[in-house]
């Protein structure tokens, strides 16, 4: 009762406020109305006229302030009890109670509700329940379409996505960039394959491991029938799979694994004639049920040939007494033990258990692949890895005849499948025959094979490959030409590339590759051409071993292109080695003699809030950053342990708004936390605090895998030793802002960080003393940022330092003597700062005779 307090208007992140069916009086405060221009989607109050007086209990001061008005009284004149949900309606729309009296302010004639009801699976019965996800999606859409000229198809599409958001607790998703904004849904997090929803269909919806919790709404299938990839795996989805799933007429990959789905697997899955991969394992489906025959029919056609469905995974390991799903060996390709692993305390811990592939039940092929695996077979133990998917396809594909293949051809087929799964093959521009039962020499873009059906030339340029280059590609030992030009490949160039025996041409230009150029490329005695230009290499050099391949007679390495242009080249390369140099601002250029069209499709693996920074000739995969975290639980044991290593900055964990506290909560609630040793907990805590401190308002340009449960050694810009100790953090020109936190010292607790490159960003504030605790630093590159204040004396403790670049900042004062002593008495060979006495903007005092090696 009483007035609605204006102080609620200070809740700037508020999305929903329901005050209806109370005894409030007066006027909605202007402070609340102002929130309607920001995050507040719903404001429900008793602002409809009372039947007895024709006057509302509460007035709304401005138009569009209150989104829905209620009468506040039932028909009998007594206080309303309509705040609870009516009983659910039957499938045909009958049953349930009548609509709770209300008035949607921008749909008074109910035109939109009528449109949605007419197309809904149950005639719109769900729209009568004001607590349902469907009603919330409708109420949001009412205002979303104001001033828009959406087609019915697009209206249904945005309604379906909003229903998914409200039905799976979207406000607590890990990442939800742009969801429920007026932005084009093609740039909502997890959506890809389109750039303009008014003209293009959504191709992919990937929300794996994103803390979705609740039931899958039927509208997702009914109103998004043309989606090709749907990945909702590793969440906490409950309830049955809606039968409307059979409406996905273009689906290729369906991943619902590692959830808490129940009931029976719907026979309507058998209607998906285009589906190639279905992953249903680690759920709580009705125990003892049989995989529907309609689904198994997709595995083979009537004429005995292979059907569209090549991978079908379920909880079918065991016999009729203990398998969750009974599935014939000719139907399910891989079976897992048990059901969902999540529980009430941690419903998101749903990893798959103990897989066995029917066609390789003795594990002979798996043993062969592990024996030959570059990583010793570690990735083959992860059922969701590209390697395991490739293995499962290899032995489960009907008519694959893998038993008759020699080890060389078996590994070749496996390598191609791993490349497909590891670089989002479903989104490739050209993929004809890939993963078909035909010989790989008949697969698209396989340019040449020898007489023994061994691939010698593979040309995948401009084909929208997105991901890391899998090590398994080195199974193609006899390949002579490998062209991966102009894609979205990131991470390091595998050192295993040095294993190729006949490689003559290697084209990796126009990607996002980082790390070092491996010296092992110097083992390629047959190499003639090497293209590594327009990538994200920085502060490295073309190895001498590679340059040594050049010969005066022209029979050796004749062409090398790299980002080696200018005084501050990203890659150092002697002019006697590199033929053509590019700079950070260079347009991408194809190799000499290329005559085809340049195709740079929209990336399909990294949906985000924006299209990211575009360099002419290629697209960067944009970066998605968490905007909302689920309610997180404290872990006092972890906090005590962290505090024991935070000497001098312990108070940061007492401040719940600090980046350190948020990183601690993330760590305490991340999947697999219990499996980490104490050292890894500290290292992750330091890295995530650093990540949060350098993304205060603007996402990094590329942040692949950061702040995920995956091994931090695979996070973008991180390199590690064999024991998972971080050895390098390299994030130049990556749009970092904010400040460096003192927890950076914990990221280097293993004492192995030899290089820290943060150049070319917008990091500000004072440089923390804790940088001096990174005892093994040899290269510290902080140039071209916004640091202020004095250069900390603690840098003088870095007695292994060889290069310290501090120029193009706003440091002031004298260069500390402790640092100068590293030049005079230590190994510091390059010390550069803003110390040019003739430059009015130079603010650091440093003697070039006794300290700085160069003044900028």
XYZ file of C-alpha atoms in Angstrom, residues 31-733:
703
model
C 12.282 7.883 -11.867
C 10.713 4.528 -12.772
C 9.400 5.810 -16.066
C 12.919 6.937 -16.960
C 14.139 3.346 -16.645
C 11.811 2.368 -19.470
C 14.252 4.029 -21.872
C 16.946 1.639 -20.677
C 16.850 -1.910 -19.360
C 13.314 -2.022 -17.883
C 11.250 -4.171 -20.264
C 8.247 -4.713 -18.001
C 6.432 -2.413 -15.626
C 3.119 -3.917 -14.537
C 0.831 -1.919 -12.236
C -2.875 -1.483 -11.436
C -3.424 1.327 -13.910
C -6.597 0.080 -15.635
C -9.862 1.761 -14.522
C -11.671 -0.025 -11.698
C -15.054 -1.434 -12.775
C -16.819 0.349 -9.917
C -15.346 3.851 -10.365
C -13.856 3.841 -13.860
C -10.762 5.381 -12.261
C -7.406 3.533 -12.026
C -5.831 2.937 -8.619
C -2.499 4.183 -10.012
C -1.840 6.634 -12.817
C 1.090 6.575 -15.237
C 2.477 10.101 -15.770
C 3.707 9.672 -19.335
C 2.855 7.587 -22.366
C 4.546 4.184 -22.587
C 5.658 4.284 -18.957
C 3.498 1.374 -17.796
C 3.739 -1.570 -20.164
C 0.726 -3.517 -18.847
C -2.168 -2.201 -16.756
C -4.284 -4.414 -14.468
C -7.647 -3.666 -12.868
C -6.502 -4.793 -9.463
C -9.923 -6.330 -8.654
C -11.748 -9.499 -9.642
C -15.283 -9.545 -11.047
C -16.796 -9.958 -7.577
C -15.429 -6.577 -6.504
C -12.977 -8.040 -3.994
C -9.168 -7.736 -3.986
C -7.665 -9.605 -6.905
C -5.868 -12.907 -6.509
C -4.890 -12.947 -10.124
C -1.182 -12.773 -9.515
C -0.861 -16.543 -9.640
C -0.764 -18.463 -12.887
C -3.963 -20.108 -14.140
C -3.955 -23.881 -14.648
C -2.287 -24.894 -17.927
C -4.494 -25.234 -20.957
C -4.852 -28.380 -22.991
C -3.030 -28.786 -26.278
C -6.092 -27.634 -28.212
C -6.376 -24.493 -26.147
C -9.260 -25.675 -24.002
C -9.128 -25.839 -20.244
C -7.385 -23.409 -17.927
C -8.974 -20.235 -16.608
C -9.841 -17.079 -18.406
C -7.239 -14.427 -18.987
C -6.320 -12.328 -15.939
C -7.894 -8.911 -16.724
C -5.213 -6.616 -18.085
C -4.525 -4.124 -20.836
C -1.302 -4.194 -22.859
C -0.701 -0.528 -23.514
C 0.614 -0.831 -27.063
C -1.662 -3.676 -28.164
C -5.059 -2.528 -26.967
C -6.803 -4.188 -29.892
C -4.791 -7.404 -29.324
C -3.707 -7.542 -32.975
C -0.278 -8.911 -32.102
C -1.624 -11.418 -29.597
C -4.121 -12.643 -32.182
C -1.353 -13.035 -34.764
C 0.853 -15.023 -32.394
C -2.053 -17.129 -31.160
C -3.097 -18.071 -34.664
C 0.354 -19.445 -35.445
C 1.110 -21.027 -32.057
C 1.177 -24.761 -31.428
C -1.690 -24.665 -28.905
C -3.752 -21.884 -30.354
C -2.162 -19.334 -28.033
C -3.299 -20.914 -24.755
C 0.084 -20.107 -23.223
C -0.513 -16.427 -23.937
C -3.363 -16.467 -21.412
C -0.913 -17.173 -18.596
C 0.745 -13.916 -17.552
C 3.530 -15.880 -15.861
C 4.434 -17.900 -18.967
C 7.532 -17.303 -21.108
C 5.212 -16.873 -24.081
C 3.316 -14.014 -22.410
C 6.555 -12.321 -21.381
C 7.891 -12.656 -24.921
C 4.660 -11.184 -26.280
C 4.753 -8.292 -23.811
C 8.344 -7.539 -24.839
C 7.544 -7.849 -28.536
C 4.640 -5.405 -28.252
C 7.116 -2.614 -27.590
C 9.905 -4.039 -29.723
C 7.853 -3.703 -32.927
C 6.901 -0.052 -32.348
C 8.036 1.897 -35.380
C 9.253 -1.276 -37.139
C 7.938 -2.781 -40.326
C 8.640 -6.428 -39.530
C 7.226 -9.152 -41.721
C 5.134 -11.810 -39.969
C 8.008 -14.269 -40.388
C 10.444 -11.968 -38.642
C 7.928 -11.138 -35.906
C 7.560 -14.870 -35.215
C 11.342 -15.266 -35.205
C 11.933 -12.555 -32.591
C 9.021 -13.907 -30.551
C 10.510 -17.413 -30.574
C 13.924 -16.150 -29.464
C 12.381 -14.044 -26.702
C 10.369 -17.074 -25.550
C 13.601 -19.073 -25.321
C 15.203 -16.258 -23.308
C 12.355 -16.012 -20.800
C 11.766 -19.766 -20.691
C 15.378 -20.609 -19.829
C 16.137 -17.848 -17.326
C 17.935 -15.646 -19.828
C 18.760 -12.962 -17.280
C 21.140 -15.494 -15.707
C 22.745 -16.772 -18.905
C 26.526 -16.553 -18.886
C 26.476 -14.553 -22.102
C 23.484 -12.701 -23.496
C 24.950 -9.843 -25.506
C 22.216 -7.901 -27.363
C 19.379 -10.279 -26.451
C 16.084 -8.410 -26.025
C 17.534 -5.215 -27.445
C 16.265 -3.568 -30.616
C 19.420 -4.756 -32.398
C 19.149 -7.053 -35.389
C 18.831 -10.576 -34.016
C 21.676 -11.676 -36.296
C 24.084 -10.056 -33.833
C 22.523 -11.452 -30.653
C 24.974 -13.712 -28.853
C 24.969 -17.269 -30.155
C 23.266 -16.444 -33.467
C 25.215 -16.551 -36.704
C 25.043 -17.183 -40.394
C 23.238 -13.946 -41.196
C 23.944 -10.233 -41.057
C 20.504 -8.788 -41.810
C 17.523 -10.676 -40.418
C 15.184 -8.807 -42.735
C 16.825 -10.469 -45.725
C 18.587 -13.594 -44.412
C 17.617 -16.571 -42.312
C 19.335 -17.495 -39.066
C 21.643 -20.405 -39.844
C 23.041 -21.251 -36.438
C 21.941 -20.909 -32.800
C 24.725 -22.050 -30.461
C 24.224 -21.557 -26.712
C 26.271 -24.468 -25.434
C 27.419 -24.245 -21.795
C 25.592 -20.934 -21.269
C 23.577 -21.696 -18.103
C 20.211 -22.134 -19.795
C 17.812 -23.470 -17.172
C 14.204 -24.497 -17.799
C 12.129 -26.126 -20.512
C 12.667 -25.775 -24.245
C 9.718 -23.772 -25.589
C 7.955 -25.307 -28.620
C 8.120 -21.908 -30.332
C 11.867 -22.374 -30.810
C 11.206 -25.157 -33.295
C 7.919 -23.942 -34.700
C 9.083 -20.430 -35.557
C 12.726 -21.153 -36.482
C 12.221 -24.016 -38.961
C 15.209 -23.159 -41.157
C 17.969 -23.214 -38.569
C 20.819 -25.508 -39.664
C 22.778 -25.805 -36.408
C 21.119 -25.900 -32.980
C 23.450 -26.437 -30.046
C 21.929 -26.240 -26.562
C 24.265 -28.815 -24.998
C 25.804 -28.654 -21.512
C 23.094 -26.600 -19.832
C 20.341 -27.433 -17.334
C 17.365 -27.841 -19.665
C 14.512 -29.859 -18.206
C 11.191 -31.326 -19.323
C 10.477 -33.223 -22.507
C 11.719 -32.448 -25.987
C 8.753 -30.722 -27.690
C 7.273 -32.728 -30.528
C 7.512 -29.563 -32.648
C 11.179 -30.480 -33.103
C 10.048 -32.295 -36.223
C 9.422 -28.901 -37.855
C 13.169 -28.204 -38.264
C 13.178 -28.856 -41.995
C 16.791 -27.745 -42.620
C 18.537 -28.943 -39.464
C 21.980 -30.482 -39.916
C 23.454 -30.594 -36.393
C 21.304 -31.009 -33.269
C 23.078 -31.000 -29.898
C 20.968 -31.449 -26.752
C 23.496 -33.507 -24.777
C 24.458 -32.947 -21.146
C 21.177 -31.506 -19.879
C 18.385 -32.879 -17.660
C 15.780 -33.616 -20.305
C 13.150 -36.207 -19.371
C 10.328 -38.231 -20.899
C 10.492 -40.059 -24.193
C 12.605 -39.235 -27.230
C 9.950 -37.990 -29.689
C 9.286 -39.961 -32.837
C 9.113 -36.605 -34.629
C 12.932 -36.619 -34.676
C 12.465 -39.042 -37.531
C 11.010 -36.201 -39.606
C 14.413 -34.481 -39.728
C 15.471 -35.742 -43.138
C 18.438 -33.350 -43.379
C 20.018 -34.023 -39.975
C 23.506 -35.529 -39.913
C 24.442 -35.348 -36.200
C 22.172 -35.842 -33.187
C 23.664 -35.787 -29.682
C 21.256 -36.763 -26.868
C 23.555 -38.331 -24.261
C 23.782 -37.454 -20.564
C 20.101 -36.675 -19.988
C 17.347 -38.177 -17.820
C 15.102 -39.669 -20.476
C 12.635 -42.335 -19.344
C 14.678 -45.374 -18.366
C 14.340 -48.442 -20.574
C 12.731 -46.770 -23.581
C 13.669 -47.752 -27.112
C 15.115 -45.318 -29.624
C 12.183 -44.615 -31.979
C 12.315 -46.590 -35.201
C 11.587 -43.391 -37.121
C 14.913 -42.006 -35.885
C 16.824 -45.193 -36.691
C 15.387 -45.104 -40.196
C 17.421 -41.935 -40.802
C 20.574 -44.026 -40.458
C 19.884 -45.938 -43.684
C 17.775 -45.581 -46.775
C 15.458 -48.195 -48.233
C 17.955 -49.017 -50.963
C 20.577 -49.926 -48.374
C 22.652 -46.809 -48.900
C 23.745 -44.477 -46.148
C 21.137 -42.136 -44.768
C 21.619 -38.533 -43.725
C 22.179 -39.328 -40.032
C 25.854 -40.226 -39.552
C 26.214 -39.641 -35.777
C 23.575 -40.598 -33.194
C 24.673 -40.539 -29.551
C 22.539 -41.558 -26.570
C 22.686 -43.083 -23.063
C 22.474 -46.605 -24.438
C 25.503 -48.335 -22.941
C 24.646 -51.602 -21.209
C 21.891 -54.149 -21.597
C 18.120 -53.897 -21.223
C 18.421 -53.837 -17.435
C 20.607 -50.769 -17.050
C 20.627 -48.761 -20.292
C 18.520 -45.598 -20.262
C 17.796 -45.928 -23.969
C 17.720 -49.238 -25.832
C 19.334 -48.698 -29.193
C 20.393 -51.201 -31.836
C 24.028 -51.237 -32.931
C 22.927 -50.273 -36.432
C 21.129 -47.232 -35.072
C 23.129 -45.446 -32.337
C 26.745 -44.888 -33.300
C 28.018 -44.150 -29.782
C 26.555 -45.137 -26.414
C 27.204 -43.525 -23.025
C 26.646 -44.743 -19.482
C 23.942 -43.391 -17.171
C 21.983 -40.201 -17.529
C 22.582 -36.578 -16.561
C 25.391 -35.880 -14.118
C 23.953 -32.554 -12.930
C 22.200 -32.363 -9.585
C 20.175 -29.844 -7.600
C 23.283 -28.230 -6.147
C 25.026 -27.879 -9.501
C 22.617 -28.598 -12.364
C 25.175 -27.464 -14.932
C 27.638 -30.293 -14.210
C 26.352 -32.604 -16.920
C 29.445 -34.076 -18.551
C 29.087 -37.278 -20.582
C 30.320 -40.561 -19.092
C 32.083 -43.632 -20.500
C 31.449 -43.764 -24.227
C 31.594 -46.871 -26.381
C 31.188 -46.764 -30.153
C 29.215 -49.754 -31.398
C 31.187 -50.241 -34.597
C 34.437 -50.272 -32.614
C 33.235 -51.960 -29.444
C 36.654 -53.564 -28.881
C 38.349 -50.187 -29.242
C 40.818 -51.317 -31.911
C 40.430 -48.252 -34.138
C 40.472 -45.964 -31.107
C 43.715 -47.591 -29.963
C 45.252 -47.050 -33.410
C 44.263 -43.377 -33.450
C 45.575 -42.833 -29.931
C 48.839 -44.529 -30.799
C 49.365 -42.150 -33.712
C 47.887 -39.029 -32.054
C 50.244 -36.035 -31.825
C 48.971 -35.324 -28.276
C 49.101 -38.927 -27.110
C 45.335 -39.330 -27.515
C 44.285 -36.963 -24.733
C 41.669 -35.225 -26.881
C 40.176 -38.562 -27.883
C 39.126 -39.028 -24.254
C 36.880 -35.947 -24.503
C 33.575 -37.000 -26.079
C 32.772 -33.458 -27.257
C 36.159 -32.811 -28.871
C 36.521 -32.595 -32.672
C 38.828 -35.608 -32.452
C 36.268 -37.862 -30.758
C 33.512 -36.702 -33.113
C 35.782 -37.523 -36.051
C 36.529 -40.959 -34.623
C 32.850 -41.652 -33.965
C 31.982 -40.619 -37.518
C 34.831 -42.694 -38.950
C 33.690 -45.979 -37.425
C 29.973 -45.229 -37.321
C 29.422 -44.048 -40.875
C 27.469 -46.605 -42.880
C 29.424 -47.902 -45.895
C 32.576 -46.175 -44.656
C 34.492 -49.486 -45.069
C 37.128 -48.300 -42.661
C 38.092 -51.912 -41.920
C 39.552 -52.261 -45.410
C 41.652 -49.092 -45.214
C 45.373 -49.131 -44.639
C 46.623 -47.198 -41.612
C 47.732 -44.360 -43.912
C 44.295 -43.959 -45.514
C 42.522 -44.473 -42.167
C 44.550 -41.651 -40.598
C 43.954 -39.483 -43.671
C 40.188 -39.915 -43.412
C 40.330 -39.233 -39.665
C 42.471 -36.109 -40.189
C 39.994 -34.662 -42.683
C 37.052 -35.313 -40.352
C 38.911 -33.707 -37.433
C 39.628 -30.641 -39.568
C 35.916 -30.480 -40.472
C 34.656 -30.759 -36.885
C 37.427 -28.524 -35.493
C 36.829 -25.596 -37.838
C 33.011 -25.487 -37.897
C 32.642 -27.446 -41.108
C 28.872 -27.003 -41.078
C 29.483 -23.323 -41.863
C 32.028 -23.774 -44.634
C 31.230 -22.066 -47.889
C 31.942 -25.236 -49.892
C 31.722 -28.669 -48.261
C 30.311 -30.945 -50.961
C 30.939 -34.622 -50.162
C 32.727 -33.870 -46.890
C 31.861 -36.629 -44.397
C 30.274 -38.616 -47.219
C 31.147 -42.286 -47.609
C 33.022 -41.513 -50.836
C 36.798 -41.505 -51.033
C 38.298 -38.266 -49.687
C 39.801 -37.614 -53.121
C 36.205 -36.920 -54.238
C 35.569 -34.388 -51.462
C 35.288 -30.736 -52.454
C 38.497 -28.673 -52.540
C 40.745 -31.729 -52.376
C 42.775 -30.542 -55.326
C 44.936 -33.560 -56.056
C 45.656 -37.154 -54.984
C 48.384 -39.550 -56.063
C 47.870 -43.015 -57.491
C 47.537 -44.506 -54.014
C 44.620 -42.170 -53.166
C 46.809 -40.149 -50.812
C 45.987 -36.424 -50.837
C 48.804 -34.237 -52.139
C 46.993 -30.880 -52.466
C 44.256 -29.331 -50.303
C 42.891 -25.866 -51.135
C 40.497 -24.465 -48.494
C 41.170 -20.769 -49.056
C 38.320 -18.312 -48.323
C 36.090 -21.142 -47.118
C 34.993 -19.805 -43.711
C 37.053 -22.164 -41.563
C 36.721 -20.989 -37.957
C 38.769 -22.459 -35.124
C 42.215 -23.830 -34.331
C 44.281 -25.837 -36.767
C 44.020 -29.406 -35.437
C 47.274 -31.279 -34.951
C 45.786 -34.257 -36.752
C 46.230 -32.471 -40.076
C 49.842 -33.601 -39.861
C 48.647 -37.137 -40.603
C 48.638 -35.899 -44.221
C 52.372 -36.572 -44.366
C 52.675 -36.601 -48.180
C 50.778 -33.379 -48.829
C 52.611 -30.977 -51.132
C 50.288 -27.938 -51.146
C 48.263 -26.824 -48.104
C 46.222 -23.648 -48.602
C 44.252 -22.319 -45.602
C 44.367 -18.685 -46.748
C 41.770 -16.061 -45.759
C 39.795 -17.875 -43.068
C 39.197 -17.353 -39.333
C 41.885 -19.648 -37.949
C 43.337 -18.608 -34.609
C 45.815 -19.931 -32.064
C 49.352 -21.072 -32.846
C 50.805 -22.680 -35.924
C 51.374 -26.278 -34.781
C 55.034 -27.135 -34.309
C 54.059 -30.515 -35.729
C 53.938 -28.893 -39.183
C 57.622 -29.706 -39.248
C 56.639 -33.367 -39.696
C 55.379 -32.907 -43.266
C 57.660 -34.834 -45.589
C 56.883 -33.369 -49.021
C 55.310 -29.955 -48.304
C 56.231 -27.449 -50.996
C 53.691 -24.641 -50.500
C 52.180 -23.549 -47.163
C 49.622 -20.728 -47.271
C 48.339 -19.435 -43.909
C 47.890 -15.737 -44.729
C 44.818 -13.732 -43.797
C 43.921 -15.485 -40.553
C 44.158 -14.678 -36.829
C 47.156 -16.784 -35.924
C 49.236 -15.845 -32.868
C 52.192 -17.127 -30.882
C 55.524 -17.949 -32.487
C 56.330 -19.053 -35.988
C 57.663 -22.534 -35.200
C 61.312 -23.116 -35.908
C 60.304 -26.671 -36.829
C 59.229 -25.304 -40.220
C 62.938 -25.304 -40.910
C 62.674 -29.104 -41.150
C 60.655 -28.767 -44.358
C 63.502 -29.293 -46.780
C 61.093 -29.343 -49.739
C 59.389 -26.007 -48.897
C 59.348 -23.431 -51.707
C 56.658 -20.929 -50.652
C 55.559 -19.742 -47.184
C 52.728 -17.209 -46.673
C 52.102 -16.108 -43.060
C 51.149 -12.457 -43.686
C 48.182 -10.496 -42.272
C 47.844 -12.521 -39.084
C 48.038 -11.524 -35.416
C 51.661 -12.432 -34.820
C 53.440 -9.747 -32.788
C 56.904 -9.195 -31.397
C 58.343 -12.333 -32.974
C 60.737 -13.153 -35.776
C 60.839 -15.521 -38.677
C 63.079 -18.280 -37.289
C 66.611 -18.530 -38.612
C 65.914 -22.198 -39.345
C 63.235 -21.120 -41.845
C 65.400 -18.485 -43.478
C 68.174 -21.062 -43.792
C 65.987 -22.926 -46.293
C 66.630 -20.203 -48.853
C 69.334 -20.987 -51.359
C 71.056 -18.912 -54.002
C 70.365 -21.437 -56.728
C 66.608 -20.997 -56.236
C 65.959 -24.652 -55.533
C 65.046 -24.083 -51.908
C 62.658 -21.651 -50.226
C 61.975 -18.904 -52.757
C 58.996 -16.966 -51.304
C 58.262 -15.737 -47.766
C 55.512 -13.196 -46.957
C 55.156 -11.869 -43.395
C 54.010 -8.830 -41.375
C 57.496 -7.355 -41.358
C 56.955 -3.811 -42.643
C 58.145 -0.716 -40.754
C 60.345 0.139 -37.783
C 57.899 -1.482 -35.368
C 57.112 -4.505 -37.467
C 54.917 -7.170 -35.904
C 57.282 -9.819 -37.247
C 61.005 -9.287 -37.634
C 62.371 -10.719 -40.835
C 65.686 -9.958 -42.492
C 65.325 -8.568 -46.005
C 67.377 -11.465 -47.278
C 64.671 -13.817 -45.994
C 61.259 -12.193 -46.620
C 60.244 -11.177 -50.141
C 57.208 -9.097 -49.217
C 56.364 -7.323 -45.967
C 53.003 -6.164 -44.646
C 52.063 -3.855 -41.769
C 49.288 -3.932 -39.175
C 47.224 -1.678 -41.476
C 47.800 -3.618 -44.666
C 44.935 -4.948 -46.728
C 44.992 -8.671 -47.201
C 46.648 -9.739 -50.434
C 46.506 -13.148 -52.066
C 49.624 -14.930 -53.220
C 51.083 -14.156 -56.614
C 49.137 -15.617 -59.507
C 45.836 -15.998 -57.651
C 42.938 -15.255 -60.000
C 39.819 -16.377 -58.130
C 37.255 -14.262 -56.331
C 37.976 -13.257 -52.761
C 35.206 -14.634 -50.566
C 35.121 -13.616 -46.940
C 31.862 -14.965 -45.485
C 30.442 -13.937 -42.179
C 32.011 -16.072 -39.413
C 29.669 -18.699 -37.964
C 31.381 -19.755 -34.759
C 31.676 -16.526 -32.803
C 28.277 -14.773 -32.619
C 28.377 -11.585 -30.594
C 27.122 -8.121 -30.019
C 28.736 -6.606 -33.093
C 30.529 -7.578 -36.239
C 33.821 -6.680 -34.626
C 36.723 -4.802 -36.154
C 36.912 -5.344 -39.877
C 40.252 -5.256 -41.664
C 39.815 -4.873 -45.417
C 39.884 -8.285 -47.002
C 38.840 -10.328 -43.947
C 36.616 -10.321 -40.883
C 37.835 -10.714 -37.331
C 35.674 -13.109 -35.350
C 34.080 -10.722 -32.894
C 34.263 -11.196 -29.163
C 31.427 -12.029 -26.802
C 31.844 -11.024 -23.198
C 29.678 -12.080 -20.264
C 27.068 -9.501 -19.347
C 25.096 -11.405 -16.783
C 26.117 -14.083 -14.321
C 23.924 -16.614 -12.626
C 23.551 -16.475 -8.854
C 26.907 -17.687 -7.592
C 27.739 -19.440 -4.359
C 30.521 -18.395 -2.025
C 33.303 -20.852 -1.239
C 34.939 -19.846 2.030
C 37.686 -22.432 1.732
C 38.701 -21.060 -1.657
C 38.476 -17.468 -0.426
C 40.734 -18.253 2.534
C 43.225 -19.901 0.227
C 43.262 -16.942 -2.185
C 43.643 -14.448 0.659
C 46.727 -16.330 1.802
C 48.423 -15.424 -1.473
C 47.151 -11.845 -1.822
C 49.709 -10.116 0.354
C 49.072 -6.396 0.312
C 45.804 -6.452 -1.604
C 43.604 -8.735 0.506
C 40.902 -6.072 0.849
C 39.948 -6.536 -2.812
C 38.075 -9.725 -1.943
C 36.049 -7.807 0.640
C 34.706 -5.479 -2.042
C 31.903 -7.357 -3.798
C 32.040 -4.924 -6.723
C 35.737 -5.512 -7.390
C 37.034 -7.464 -10.347
C 38.897 -9.736 -7.942
C 35.708 -10.670 -6.097
C 33.861 -11.331 -9.350
C 36.739 -13.501 -10.556
C 36.667 -15.429 -7.268
C 32.922 -16.076 -7.650
C 33.438 -17.213 -11.220
C 36.188 -19.615 -10.160
C 34.163 -21.000 -7.241
C 31.250 -21.810 -9.547
C 32.982 -22.833 -12.751
C 32.612 -26.373 -14.041
C 35.487 -28.688 -13.108
C 36.691 -26.405 -10.286
C 37.112 -29.315 -7.872
C 39.485 -31.064 -10.268
C 41.975 -28.186 -10.331
C 45.031 -28.330 -8.091
C 45.774 -25.351 -5.850
C 48.296 -23.873 -8.265
C 45.838 -23.921 -11.178
C 43.180 -22.242 -9.026
C 45.526 -19.356 -8.275
C 46.639 -19.093 -11.885
C 43.062 -19.017 -13.211
C 42.014 -16.522 -10.557
C 44.821 -14.186 -11.592
C 44.045 -14.496 -15.295
C 40.292 -13.956 -14.939
C 40.822 -10.956 -12.645
C 43.111 -9.536 -15.326
C 40.439 -10.207 -17.962
C 37.700 -8.485 -15.966
C 39.947 -5.522 -15.102
C 40.742 -4.889 -18.753
C 37.146 -5.124 -20.004
C 35.396 -2.451 -17.899
C 33.128 -1.232 -20.707
C 34.508 -2.513 -23.991
C 35.085 -6.109 -25.046
C 38.459 -7.318 -26.264
C 38.702 -7.648 -30.009
C 39.377 -11.367 -29.632
C 38.856 -13.251 -26.354
C 38.275 -16.820 -27.476
C 37.875 -19.247 -24.533
C 38.714 -16.662 -21.854
C 36.633 -17.115 -18.705
C 35.443 -20.584 -19.729
C 35.974 -23.914 -17.986
C 38.362 -24.958 -20.738
C 42.092 -25.276 -20.023
C 43.542 -21.769 -19.686
C 46.462 -22.830 -21.868
C 43.986 -22.755 -24.765
C 42.733 -19.231 -24.018
C 43.506 -16.707 -26.723
C 46.995 -15.207 -26.325
C 48.153 -17.663 -23.636
C 51.063 -20.067 -24.026
C 52.030 -22.689 -21.450
C 54.710 -25.168 -20.539
C 53.963 -28.880 -20.545
C 52.854 -28.693 -16.887
C 50.138 -26.080 -17.686
C 52.207 -23.238 -16.231
C 51.667 -19.991 -18.148
C 54.809 -18.957 -20.026
C 53.484 -16.095 -22.145
C 50.615 -13.607 -22.252
C 50.510 -11.927 -25.645
C 47.525 -9.650 -26.367
C 48.834 -6.779 -28.515
C 46.389 -4.455 -30.292
